[in-house]
Amino acid sequence: MNASDVYSAHLPDSPAGPITVWVSNKGVRRVEFGGLPTDAHVQSPEAWPPTLARAVGQLRDYFAGSRRAFDLPLDLDAVTDFQREVYAELLKVPYGRLTTYGALAQTIGRPELARAIGQAVGANPIPIIIPCHRVVAAEHRLGGFSGGLAAKVALLRVENVHADGARESSRVYPEVLRLDL
């Protein structure tokens, strides 16, 4: 694969709805929710490079409940240093556990930046693999999600975490646990 090559695979039937995975020569670059644009070029599985095949396999295992963490190279060249710092902390949030924007801000030693943390989490180009769905708002509320709240609820259900609905104000169970990351 050349440095400029990007490959993609579409998973139409995940519990969170259709998703597309994009990889570069450095690793997983993007995970997108929703249907494919009509001009999308998705390669057949026979044309997938090894990283894409591994990513698809690990996502399928995650959705089936047999994988709790991902072991994939990530291409984070397009993110800022601050976002990279936030994503490194997100990767430490265990399967089936939740944290808040405020707790993440405390963890990185910048308690005044909870809103900036929220923006970084919302801009995560690799949801699911970098588990931004495990971040909830204060008061144990669902909060937002770039893939839509129904997708966030579905991802949390995969991890046996439940919400009262798919609204930002929906309460999430189990309670948020303070994590020593």
PDB file of C-alpha atoms in Angstrom:
ATOM      1  CA  MET A   1       0.000   0.000   0.000  1.00  0.00           C
ATOM      2  CA  ASN A   2       1.395   3.430  -0.929  1.00  0.00           C
ATOM      3  CA  ALA A   3       1.456   6.338   1.530  1.00  0.00           C
ATOM      4  CA  SER A   4      -1.546   7.928  -0.176  1.00  0.00           C
ATOM      5  CA  ASP A   5      -3.628   4.760  -0.331  1.00  0.00           C
ATOM      6  CA  VAL A   6      -6.778   4.606   1.720  1.00  0.00           C
ATOM      7  CA  TYR A   7      -8.971   1.511   1.833  1.00  0.00           C
ATOM      8  CA  SER A   8     -12.453   1.113   3.242  1.00  0.00           C
ATOM      9  CA  ALA A   9     -14.921  -1.563   4.231  1.00  0.00           C
ATOM     10  CA  HIS A  10     -18.620  -1.210   4.916  1.00  0.00           C
ATOM     11  CA  LEU A  11     -20.350  -3.102   7.717  1.00  0.00           C
ATOM     12  CA  PRO A  12     -24.060  -2.625   6.998  1.00  0.00           C
ATOM     13  CA  ASP A  13     -25.431  -4.619   9.908  1.00  0.00           C
ATOM     14  CA  SER A  14     -23.688  -3.585  13.128  1.00  0.00           C
ATOM     15  CA  PRO A  15     -25.872  -3.085  16.237  1.00  0.00           C
ATOM     16  CA  ALA A  16     -25.092   0.638  15.928  1.00  0.00           C
ATOM     17  CA  GLY A  17     -26.301   0.743  12.319  1.00  0.00           C
ATOM     18  CA  PRO A  18     -24.192   0.780   9.172  1.00  0.00           C
ATOM     19  CA  ILE A  19     -20.559   1.801   9.616  1.00  0.00           C
ATOM     20  CA  THR A  20     -17.618   2.251   7.295  1.00  0.00           C
ATOM     21  CA  VAL A  21     -14.015   1.693   8.359  1.00  0.00           C
ATOM     22  CA  TRP A  22     -11.179   3.521   6.586  1.00  0.00           C
ATOM     23  CA  VAL A  23      -7.498   2.615   6.884  1.00  0.00           C
ATOM     24  CA  SER A  24      -4.288   4.143   5.577  1.00  0.00           C
ATOM     25  CA  ASN A  25      -0.806   2.707   5.464  1.00  0.00           C
ATOM     26  CA  LYS A  26      -0.397   3.856   9.108  1.00  0.00           C
ATOM     27  CA  GLY A  27      -3.528   2.277  10.544  1.00  0.00           C
ATOM     28  CA  VAL A  28      -7.231   2.853  11.121  1.00  0.00           C
ATOM     29  CA  ARG A  29      -7.990   6.404  10.034  1.00  0.00           C
ATOM     30  CA  ARG A  30     -11.779   6.694  10.375  1.00  0.00           C
ATOM     31  CA  VAL A  31     -14.951   4.977  11.467  1.00  0.00           C
ATOM     32  CA  GLU A  32     -18.100   6.585  10.081  1.00  0.00           C
ATOM     33  CA  PHE A  33     -21.735   5.925  10.970  1.00  0.00           C
ATOM     34  CA  GLY A  34     -24.579   5.836   8.483  1.00  0.00           C
ATOM     35  CA  GLY A  35     -25.147   4.725   4.932  1.00  0.00           C
ATOM     36  CA  LEU A  36     -22.529   5.115   2.275  1.00  0.00           C
ATOM     37  CA  PRO A  37     -22.585   8.092  -0.070  1.00  0.00           C
ATOM     38  CA  THR A  38     -23.594   7.066  -3.573  1.00  0.00           C
ATOM     39  CA  ASP A  39     -20.100   7.845  -4.885  1.00  0.00           C
ATOM     40  CA  ALA A  40     -18.278   5.830  -2.205  1.00  0.00           C
ATOM     41  CA  HIS A  41     -15.713   3.357  -3.402  1.00  0.00           C
ATOM     42  CA  VAL A  42     -15.514   0.396  -1.059  1.00  0.00           C
ATOM     43  CA  GLN A  43     -13.187  -2.430  -1.938  1.00  0.00           C
ATOM     44  CA  SER A  44     -14.205  -6.068  -1.905  1.00  0.00           C
ATOM     45  CA  PRO A  45     -12.751  -8.156   0.952  1.00  0.00           C
ATOM     46  CA  GLU A  46     -10.294  -9.774  -1.436  1.00  0.00           C
ATOM     47  CA  ALA A  47      -8.690  -6.357  -2.035  1.00  0.00           C
ATOM     48  CA  TRP A  48      -8.410  -5.396   1.645  1.00  0.00           C
ATOM     49  CA  PRO A  49      -4.953  -4.827   3.083  1.00  0.00           C
ATOM     50  CA  PRO A  50      -4.190  -6.745   6.303  1.00  0.00           C
ATOM     51  CA  THR A  51      -4.940  -3.783   8.592  1.00  0.00           C
ATOM     52  CA  LEU A  52      -8.438  -3.378   7.157  1.00  0.00           C
ATOM     53  CA  ALA A  53      -9.146  -7.089   7.431  1.00  0.00           C
ATOM     54  CA  ARG A  54      -7.982  -7.056  11.077  1.00  0.00           C
ATOM     55  CA  ALA A  55     -10.077  -3.965  11.858  1.00  0.00           C
ATOM     56  CA  VAL A  56     -13.226  -5.475  10.349  1.00  0.00           C
ATOM     57  CA  GLY A  57     -12.617  -8.774  12.136  1.00  0.00           C
ATOM     58  CA  GLN A  58     -12.062  -7.070  15.480  1.00  0.00           C
ATOM     59  CA  LEU A  59     -15.162  -4.887  15.060  1.00  0.00           C
ATOM     60  CA  ARG A  60     -17.259  -7.938  14.245  1.00  0.00           C
ATOM     61  CA  ASP A  61     -15.851  -9.704  17.314  1.00  0.00           C
ATOM     62  CA  TYR A  62     -16.653  -6.650  19.447  1.00  0.00           C
ATOM     63  CA  PHE A  63     -20.248  -6.554  18.188  1.00  0.00           C
ATOM     64  CA  ALA A  64     -20.575 -10.295  18.847  1.00  0.00           C
ATOM     65  CA  GLY A  65     -19.441  -9.737  22.443  1.00  0.00           C
ATOM     66  CA  SER A  66     -16.200 -11.698  22.130  1.00  0.00           C
ATOM     67  CA  ARG A  67     -13.800  -8.711  22.068  1.00  0.00           C
ATOM     68  CA  ARG A  68     -13.452  -6.082  24.793  1.00  0.00           C
ATOM     69  CA  ALA A  69     -10.453  -4.105  23.496  1.00  0.00           C
ATOM     70  CA  PHE A  70      -8.937  -3.432  20.097  1.00  0.00           C
ATOM     71  CA  ASP A  71      -5.381  -4.162  19.044  1.00  0.00           C
ATOM     72  CA  LEU A  72      -4.977  -2.058  15.920  1.00  0.00           C
ATOM     73  CA  PRO A  73      -2.580   0.599  14.664  1.00  0.00           C
ATOM     74  CA  LEU A  74      -4.247   4.027  14.514  1.00  0.00           C
ATOM     75  CA  ASP A  75      -3.627   6.839  12.043  1.00  0.00           C
ATOM     76  CA  LEU A  76      -4.075  10.003  14.105  1.00  0.00           C
ATOM     77  CA  ASP A  77      -2.050  12.301  11.854  1.00  0.00           C
ATOM     78  CA  ALA A  78      -5.019  14.628  11.310  1.00  0.00           C
ATOM     79  CA  VAL A  79      -5.688  15.369  15.005  1.00  0.00           C
ATOM     80  CA  THR A  80      -4.181  17.961  17.324  1.00  0.00           C
ATOM     81  CA  ASP A  81      -1.812  17.161  20.188  1.00  0.00           C
ATOM     82  CA  PHE A  82      -4.607  17.970  22.658  1.00  0.00           C
ATOM     83  CA  GLN A  83      -6.999  15.579  20.893  1.00  0.00           C
ATOM     84  CA  ARG A  84      -4.285  12.910  20.862  1.00  0.00           C
ATOM     85  CA  GLU A  85      -3.904  13.355  24.647  1.00  0.00           C
ATOM     86  CA  VAL A  86      -7.668  13.011  25.165  1.00  0.00           C
ATOM     87  CA  TYR A  87      -7.860   9.932  22.912  1.00  0.00           C
ATOM     88  CA  ALA A  88      -4.995   8.292  24.812  1.00  0.00           C
ATOM     89  CA  GLU A  89      -7.079   8.633  27.997  1.00  0.00           C
ATOM     90  CA  LEU A  90     -10.216   7.356  26.261  1.00  0.00           C
ATOM     91  CA  LEU A  91      -8.333   4.210  25.304  1.00  0.00           C
ATOM     92  CA  LYS A  92      -7.866   3.535  29.040  1.00  0.00           C
ATOM     93  CA  VAL A  93     -11.606   3.528  29.831  1.00  0.00           C
ATOM     94  CA  PRO A  94     -12.442  -0.163  30.299  1.00  0.00           C
ATOM     95  CA  TYR A  95     -15.138  -2.062  28.442  1.00  0.00           C
ATOM     96  CA  GLY A  96     -18.514  -1.650  30.144  1.00  0.00           C
ATOM     97  CA  ARG A  97     -17.371   1.309  32.250  1.00  0.00           C
ATOM     98  CA  LEU A  98     -18.167   4.976  31.865  1.00  0.00           C
ATOM     99  CA  THR A  99     -16.469   8.248  32.578  1.00  0.00           C
ATOM    100  CA  THR A 100     -17.490  11.899  32.256  1.00  0.00           C
ATOM    101  CA  TYR A 101     -16.028  14.854  30.417  1.00  0.00           C
ATOM    102  CA  GLY A 102     -15.169  16.412  33.779  1.00  0.00           C
ATOM    103  CA  ALA A 103     -13.431  13.265  34.992  1.00  0.00           C
ATOM    104  CA  LEU A 104     -11.366  13.132  31.798  1.00  0.00           C
ATOM    105  CA  ALA A 105     -10.396  16.770  32.306  1.00  0.00           C
ATOM    106  CA  GLN A 106      -9.305  15.947  35.869  1.00  0.00           C
ATOM    107  CA  THR A 107      -7.336  12.923  34.656  1.00  0.00           C
ATOM    108  CA  ILE A 108      -5.251  14.936  32.211  1.00  0.00           C
ATOM    109  CA  GLY A 109      -4.675  17.607  34.861  1.00  0.00           C
ATOM    110  CA  ARG A 110      -6.815  20.293  33.213  1.00  0.00           C
ATOM    111  CA  PRO A 111     -10.083  20.444  35.172  1.00  0.00           C
ATOM    112  CA  GLU A 112     -11.021  23.759  33.589  1.00  0.00           C
ATOM    113  CA  LEU A 113     -11.128  22.194  30.112  1.00  0.00           C
ATOM    114  CA  ALA A 114     -14.172  19.912  30.416  1.00  0.00           C
ATOM    115  CA  ARG A 115     -15.853  21.647  27.455  1.00  0.00           C
ATOM    116  CA  ALA A 116     -12.715  21.378  25.341  1.00  0.00           C
ATOM    117  CA  ILE A 117     -12.589  17.697  26.281  1.00  0.00           C
ATOM    118  CA  GLY A 118     -16.175  17.403  25.032  1.00  0.00           C
ATOM    119  CA  GLN A 119     -15.206  18.987  21.728  1.00  0.00           C
ATOM    120  CA  ALA A 120     -12.221  16.660  21.348  1.00  0.00           C
ATOM    121  CA  VAL A 121     -14.381  13.628  22.159  1.00  0.00           C
ATOM    122  CA  GLY A 122     -16.987  14.803  19.629  1.00  0.00           C
ATOM    123  CA  ALA A 123     -14.308  15.152  16.956  1.00  0.00           C
ATOM    124  CA  ASN A 124     -12.974  11.609  17.491  1.00  0.00           C
ATOM    125  CA  PRO A 125     -12.371  10.238  13.989  1.00  0.00           C
ATOM    126  CA  ILE A 126     -12.230   6.618  15.188  1.00  0.00           C
ATOM    127  CA  PRO A 127     -15.273   6.013  17.407  1.00  0.00           C
ATOM    128  CA  ILE A 128     -15.822   2.538  18.830  1.00  0.00           C
ATOM    129  CA  ILE A 129     -12.107   1.707  18.574  1.00  0.00           C
ATOM    130  CA  ILE A 130     -11.319   4.880  20.550  1.00  0.00           C
ATOM    131  CA  PRO A 131     -14.308   4.409  22.854  1.00  0.00           C
ATOM    132  CA  CYS A 132     -15.872   7.867  23.017  1.00  0.00           C
ATOM    133  CA  HIS A 133     -19.265   6.193  23.520  1.00  0.00           C
ATOM    134  CA  ARG A 134     -18.101   5.470  27.092  1.00  0.00           C
ATOM    135  CA  VAL A 135     -18.119   9.172  27.968  1.00  0.00           C
ATOM    136  CA  VAL A 136     -21.324  10.544  29.452  1.00  0.00           C
ATOM    137  CA  ALA A 137     -22.407  13.917  30.758  1.00  0.00           C
ATOM    138  CA  ALA A 138     -22.546  14.917  34.378  1.00  0.00           C
ATOM    139  CA  GLU A 139     -25.430  13.600  36.470  1.00  0.00           C
ATOM    140  CA  HIS A 140     -25.096  10.194  34.752  1.00  0.00           C
ATOM    141  CA  ARG A 141     -26.829  11.454  31.589  1.00  0.00           C
ATOM    142  CA  LEU A 142     -26.218  10.109  28.094  1.00  0.00           C
ATOM    143  CA  GLY A 143     -24.924  13.346  26.571  1.00  0.00           C
ATOM    144  CA  GLY A 144     -24.152  13.551  22.866  1.00  0.00           C
ATOM    145  CA  PHE A 145     -22.487  11.348  20.265  1.00  0.00           C
ATOM    146  CA  SER A 146     -21.199  12.100  16.778  1.00  0.00           C
ATOM    147  CA  GLY A 147     -22.769   8.915  15.393  1.00  0.00           C
ATOM    148  CA  GLY A 148     -26.165   9.771  16.876  1.00  0.00           C
ATOM    149  CA  LEU A 149     -27.622   8.890  20.240  1.00  0.00           C
ATOM    150  CA  ALA A 150     -29.273   5.688  19.006  1.00  0.00           C
ATOM    151  CA  ALA A 151     -25.827   4.420  17.936  1.00  0.00           C
ATOM    152  CA  LYS A 152     -24.340   5.378  21.320  1.00  0.00           C
ATOM    153  CA  VAL A 153     -27.097   3.509  23.153  1.00  0.00           C
ATOM    154  CA  ALA A 154     -26.546   0.461  20.912  1.00  0.00           C
ATOM    155  CA  LEU A 155     -22.788   0.491  21.574  1.00  0.00           C
ATOM    156  CA  LEU A 156     -23.364   0.780  25.312  1.00  0.00           C
ATOM    157  CA  ARG A 157     -25.799  -2.154  25.158  1.00  0.00           C
ATOM    158  CA  VAL A 158     -23.108  -4.269  23.503  1.00  0.00           C
ATOM    159  CA  GLU A 159     -21.122  -3.616  26.714  1.00  0.00           C
ATOM    160  CA  ASN A 160     -24.118  -4.330  29.016  1.00  0.00           C
ATOM    161  CA  VAL A 161     -24.580  -0.655  29.894  1.00  0.00           C
ATOM    162  CA  HIS A 162     -28.148   0.576  29.571  1.00  0.00           C
ATOM    163  CA  ALA A 163     -29.801   3.959  29.123  1.00  0.00           C
ATOM    164  CA  ASP A 164     -33.377   5.040  29.776  1.00  0.00           C
ATOM    165  CA  GLY A 165     -33.683   6.179  26.173  1.00  0.00           C
ATOM    166  CA  ALA A 166     -31.841   7.837  23.327  1.00  0.00           C
ATOM    167  CA  ARG A 167     -32.088  11.460  24.494  1.00  0.00           C
ATOM    168  CA  GLU A 168     -29.192  13.541  25.785  1.00  0.00           C
ATOM    169  CA  SER A 169     -30.914  13.673  29.166  1.00  0.00           C
ATOM    170  CA  SER A 170     -31.458   9.899  29.372  1.00  0.00           C
ATOM    171  CA  ARG A 171     -30.014   8.385  32.527  1.00  0.00           C
ATOM    172  CA  VAL A 172     -27.295   5.779  32.033  1.00  0.00           C
ATOM    173  CA  TYR A 173     -26.817   2.605  34.106  1.00  0.00           C
ATOM    174  CA  PRO A 174     -24.582   1.436  35.664  1.00  0.00           C
ATOM    175  CA  GLU A 175     -23.670   4.612  37.434  1.00  0.00           C
ATOM    176  CA  VAL A 176     -20.599   6.451  36.327  1.00  0.00           C
ATOM    177  CA  LEU A 177     -17.580   5.144  38.163  1.00  0.00           C
ATOM    178  CA  ARG A 178     -14.595   7.302  39.009  1.00  0.00           C
ATOM    179  CA  LEU A 179     -11.740   5.667  37.186  1.00  0.00           C
ATOM    180  CA  ASP A 180      -8.137   5.850  38.253  1.00  0.00           C
ATOM    181  CA  LEU A 181      -6.678   5.895  34.768  1.00  0.00           C
TER     182      LEU A 181
END
